[in-house]
Each structure stands twice: as C-alpha cells, then as structure tokens.
Short mmCIF file of C-alpha atoms in Angstrom, two decimals:
data_model
loop_
_atom_site.label_atom_id
_atom_site.label_comp_id
_atom_site.label_asym_id
_atom_site.label_seq_id
_atom_site.Cartn_x
_atom_site.Cartn_y
_atom_site.Cartn_z
CA MET A 1 -33.92 -46.18 48.90
CA THR A 2 -34.26 -49.54 49.24
CA SER A 3 -34.90 -52.44 46.34
CA ASP A 4 -38.23 -52.39 47.06
CA GLU A 5 -38.43 -48.63 46.88
CA CYS A 6 -36.33 -48.69 43.87
CA ALA A 7 -38.67 -51.64 41.82
CA LYS A 8 -42.08 -49.25 42.43
CA CYS A 9 -39.94 -46.34 40.29
CA GLN A 10 -40.55 -45.94 37.22
CA MET A 11 -37.98 -44.30 34.68
CA GLU A 12 -38.50 -40.73 32.84
CA VAL A 13 -40.43 -40.51 29.77
CA THR A 14 -40.36 -44.33 29.49
CA LYS A 15 -43.76 -46.90 31.00
CA TYR A 16 -40.12 -48.91 32.55
CA LYS A 17 -39.79 -49.81 35.96
CA PHE A 18 -37.39 -50.32 37.93
CA VAL A 19 -35.87 -53.90 38.60
CA LYS A 20 -34.11 -54.37 42.00
CA VAL A 21 -30.41 -54.30 42.43
CA PRO A 22 -30.06 -58.31 43.21
CA ASP A 23 -31.82 -59.15 40.15
CA LEU A 24 -29.86 -56.70 38.12
CA LEU A 25 -26.91 -58.21 39.03
CA ALA A 26 -27.31 -61.78 39.00
CA TRP A 27 -28.88 -61.29 35.07
CA ALA A 28 -26.32 -59.33 33.76
CA ASP A 29 -23.63 -60.76 35.32
CA ASN A 30 -20.38 -62.00 32.54
CA LYS A 31 -23.53 -59.93 29.58
CA ILE A 32 -23.08 -56.47 30.30
CA ASN A 33 -21.86 -53.72 32.40
CA VAL A 34 -24.79 -51.67 34.16
CA MET A 35 -24.89 -48.42 35.93
CA PHE A 36 -26.72 -47.47 38.45
CA CYS A 37 -28.11 -43.51 39.22
CA VAL A 38 -27.12 -42.49 42.83
CA LYS A 39 -28.82 -38.78 42.69
CA GLU A 40 -29.46 -38.99 46.76
CA SER A 41 -25.41 -38.32 48.44
CA THR A 42 -27.01 -40.52 52.10
CA ASP A 43 -27.87 -43.33 48.97
CA ILE A 44 -24.77 -43.77 48.24
CA PRO A 45 -22.53 -45.69 50.81
CA ARG A 46 -25.29 -48.50 50.68
CA ALA A 47 -24.51 -48.55 46.50
CA ILE A 48 -21.27 -49.36 47.22
CA THR A 49 -21.65 -52.20 49.64
CA SER A 50 -24.10 -53.46 47.06
CA LEU A 51 -22.11 -53.55 44.75
CA LEU A 52 -19.33 -55.39 46.95
CA GLU A 53 -22.31 -57.57 48.43
CA TYR A 54 -23.39 -58.89 45.09
CA ASN A 55 -19.56 -59.15 43.65
CA ALA A 56 -20.88 -56.68 40.72
CA SER A 57 -17.51 -53.45 41.87
CA HIS A 58 -15.58 -54.95 38.44
CA ARG A 59 -19.12 -55.08 36.23
CA ALA A 60 -21.03 -51.98 37.96
CA TYR A 61 -20.78 -48.32 38.47
CA LEU A 62 -22.10 -46.07 40.01
CA GLU A 63 -22.97 -42.43 38.70
CA VAL A 64 -22.43 -39.28 41.48
CA HIS A 65 -22.58 -35.69 41.90
CA THR A 66 -19.25 -34.53 41.67
CA ASN A 67 -18.99 -33.04 45.18
CA ASP A 68 -20.54 -36.16 46.16
CA TYR A 69 -18.20 -38.49 44.72
CA LEU A 70 -15.17 -36.02 46.08
CA GLU A 71 -16.74 -36.26 50.04
CA LEU A 72 -16.45 -40.21 49.45
CA GLU A 73 -12.29 -39.52 49.95
CA LYS A 74 -12.98 -36.76 52.64
CA ASN A 75 -15.02 -37.81 54.65
CA GLN A 76 -13.93 -41.43 54.18
CA VAL A 77 -16.41 -43.61 53.73
CA PRO A 78 -16.07 -47.18 53.90
CA HIS A 79 -14.76 -49.61 50.42
CA TRP A 80 -15.11 -46.07 48.71
CA ASP A 81 -11.97 -46.99 46.74
CA GLU A 82 -13.56 -50.49 45.70
CA VAL A 83 -15.82 -49.29 43.42
CA TYR A 84 -15.57 -47.82 40.26
CA TYR A 85 -17.29 -44.16 39.21
CA VAL A 86 -19.29 -42.11 36.62
CA VAL A 87 -18.85 -38.48 37.53
CA GLU A 88 -21.82 -36.04 36.73
CA MET A 89 -19.93 -32.54 35.90
CA TYR A 90 -22.27 -29.42 35.45
CA SER A 91 -19.12 -26.73 35.12
CA HIS A 92 -15.93 -26.33 34.09
CA THR A 93 -14.94 -25.81 38.29
CA ASP A 94 -15.93 -29.29 38.53
CA LEU A 95 -13.50 -30.76 36.03
CA MET A 96 -11.22 -28.38 37.37
CA ASN A 97 -11.75 -29.52 40.89
CA ILE A 98 -11.64 -33.79 39.41
CA LEU A 99 -8.47 -32.36 38.63
CA ALA A 100 -7.36 -31.37 41.39
CA ALA A 101 -8.76 -35.14 43.37
CA SER A 102 -6.22 -37.63 44.49
CA GLU A 103 -4.26 -40.27 42.39
CA THR A 104 -7.11 -42.67 44.14
CA ALA A 105 -9.60 -41.02 43.35
CA LYS A 106 -8.82 -40.24 39.52
CA LYS A 107 -8.21 -44.16 39.16
CA ARG A 108 -12.02 -45.01 40.25
CA ALA A 109 -13.28 -42.00 38.48
CA ILE A 110 -13.92 -44.53 34.94
CA LEU A 111 -16.32 -41.44 33.11
CA LEU A 112 -16.67 -37.99 33.49
CA GLU A 113 -19.96 -36.96 32.33
CA PHE A 114 -20.77 -33.47 30.43
CA SER A 115 -24.33 -32.92 31.83
CA HIS A 116 -26.22 -29.72 29.98
CA TRP A 117 -23.23 -29.69 28.06
CA ASP A 118 -24.74 -27.23 25.60
CA GLU A 119 -24.40 -25.39 28.11
CA TRP A 120 -20.76 -25.24 28.58
CA VAL A 121 -18.76 -22.42 27.75
CA ASP A 122 -15.63 -24.38 25.97
CA VAL A 123 -17.42 -27.93 25.93
CA VAL A 124 -14.80 -28.37 23.35
CA ASP A 125 -11.65 -27.54 25.06
CA ASP A 126 -13.25 -29.33 28.38
CA VAL A 127 -13.60 -32.62 26.81
CA ALA A 128 -10.22 -32.55 24.93
CA LEU A 129 -8.80 -31.67 28.63
CA ALA A 130 -10.28 -34.25 30.71
CA LYS A 131 -9.48 -37.08 27.58
CA GLN A 132 -5.23 -35.29 28.04
CA ASN A 133 -5.71 -36.04 31.72
CA GLY A 134 -6.76 -39.58 30.47
CA PHE A 135 -10.21 -39.84 31.54
CA ARG A 136 -12.96 -40.80 29.24
CA THR A 137 -15.68 -38.13 28.39
CA PHE A 138 -19.54 -38.84 28.40
CA ALA A 139 -22.85 -37.84 27.57
CA ALA A 140 -26.51 -37.24 26.66
CA THR A 141 -27.65 -36.27 23.43
CA LYS A 142 -29.59 -32.40 23.63
CA ASP A 143 -32.58 -33.29 22.49
CA ASN A 144 -35.12 -36.37 23.88
CA PRO A 145 -33.16 -39.31 24.93
CA ILE A 146 -36.29 -41.64 23.48
CA THR A 147 -36.19 -40.15 19.97
CA ALA A 148 -33.00 -38.93 19.64
CA THR A 149 -31.92 -39.00 15.60
CA VAL A 150 -28.45 -39.99 14.38
CA ASP A 151 -27.70 -36.61 14.05
CA ASN A 152 -27.82 -36.09 17.73
CA HIS A 153 -25.55 -38.57 18.29
CA LEU A 154 -23.19 -37.75 15.93
CA ARG A 155 -23.12 -34.48 16.75
CA LEU A 156 -21.24 -35.67 20.71
CA TYR A 157 -18.70 -37.70 18.95
CA HIS A 158 -17.70 -34.64 16.83
CA ALA A 159 -17.40 -32.28 19.65
CA GLY A 160 -14.81 -35.27 21.44
CA PHE A 161 -17.54 -37.48 23.74
CA ASP A 162 -15.87 -41.12 24.36
CA VAL A 163 -20.19 -42.20 24.96
CA ALA A 164 -22.75 -40.77 23.69
CA TYR A 165 -25.65 -41.73 26.43
CA THR A 166 -28.94 -42.72 25.16
CA TYR A 167 -32.11 -44.52 24.59
CA ASN A 168 -32.14 -44.63 21.00
CA LEU A 169 -30.29 -47.77 20.13
CA THR A 170 -31.12 -48.67 16.64
CA ASN A 171 -29.53 -44.50 16.15
CA ALA A 172 -26.84 -44.59 18.66
CA VAL A 173 -25.93 -47.72 16.72
CA GLU A 174 -25.46 -46.30 13.39
CA ALA A 175 -24.42 -43.55 14.80
CA ARG A 176 -21.11 -45.11 16.04
CA MET A 177 -20.50 -47.36 12.45
CA LYS A 178 -20.79 -43.93 10.97
CA VAL A 179 -18.29 -42.85 13.67
CA ASN A 180 -16.02 -45.70 13.72
CA THR A 181 -15.51 -45.90 9.92
CA LEU A 182 -14.54 -42.29 10.05
CA HIS A 183 -11.77 -43.70 12.69
CA ARG A 184 -11.18 -47.05 10.28
CA ILE A 185 -12.20 -48.68 13.57
CA SER A 186 -13.18 -52.37 12.28
CA PRO A 187 -16.30 -53.62 12.37
CA PRO A 188 -17.36 -50.30 12.29
#
C-alpha cells in the first residue's frame, strides 16, 4: 500500500483519516514515538525501508503478526534487523514461537501484543512468561477502545500487562495514575 492509498483510509470506529507516513514521521520527530500496524505481509519490506529512509528506526515501530515477523529473518528480508517491532500474537503457540526465536529476533521485538487476550486459556501465566524472558507486554481493552472505562484499563494492568492500548486517553491516563500510585511511581 502506498502513502497515497493509506491517506484515503479511515481508522476503524472513528472518522479519522490517516496521514501520509513521511508527513507523520516529520511531525512526530522529537515529540513522540509512532507505531505502524502493517496488516499485509507484502507491505513489511517497504515499511522497513520507509523507517530507514526517514531516519525513524529508533522512534517508530512496526506492528506485525507473529508468523510474518519470524519469516523476516528466515527469508533474510533486507534491513529487517535494523528496525523494532511490536509482535501481534493470538495464542500460547505464538508466544512459544517468539521465545524460540533467535537472539537477534528477540532483541528487535520490543513489545508483545496479546491480541484477543480475554480468549487465552492462561493469559496471566503467558504474560508472566513473556516478562520473565525480558519482553514488555501489550493488550487492547476487550471493550470498545473509544469508550473504554477506567476499569477496562485497570483490568489490563491487573492481568500484568505493561501497556494498555486505547483511544480513550482521559480514562487511560486516570487508570495509569492509579497504577503508578499503587506501585509508588512518581509522578503518578
């Protein structure tokens, strides 16, 4: 998918239209980190080169499915090991495949996303296992991300997740402040 094609897309459950990758990366420079969800495996090589081309490999990450991620090294996709990834997992098997990956692959996976975490058999154990192996964990509220409540977010933190994915920033910040206070992290 090209930048022009992306700019025509609308984000699910919102009226937000995407901006072109070069424009977003230019705007975000020295402000925030960016995560790009790459849904088509055929788009991953171009996404990698885009991050390198725009000097963003240290501040932008690619979210990819587990199998697509593991295939990058296997197929020696150029520059795959010069960017960082959020690896989207759907099962315990996906987690075990990541844990069995090469050290290079493990170092490039900065965050493991537990998709549909509420359907996992032993999600708390799997989150703990991921953390014991040096990974940060990530999940979205199982409720609508736009209307997710403070309690929806707190459920993720109480399940052990490091990062909660949401569009409801107000409730997310309130939940994070409660968690920080509980953990004696200052400022809350």
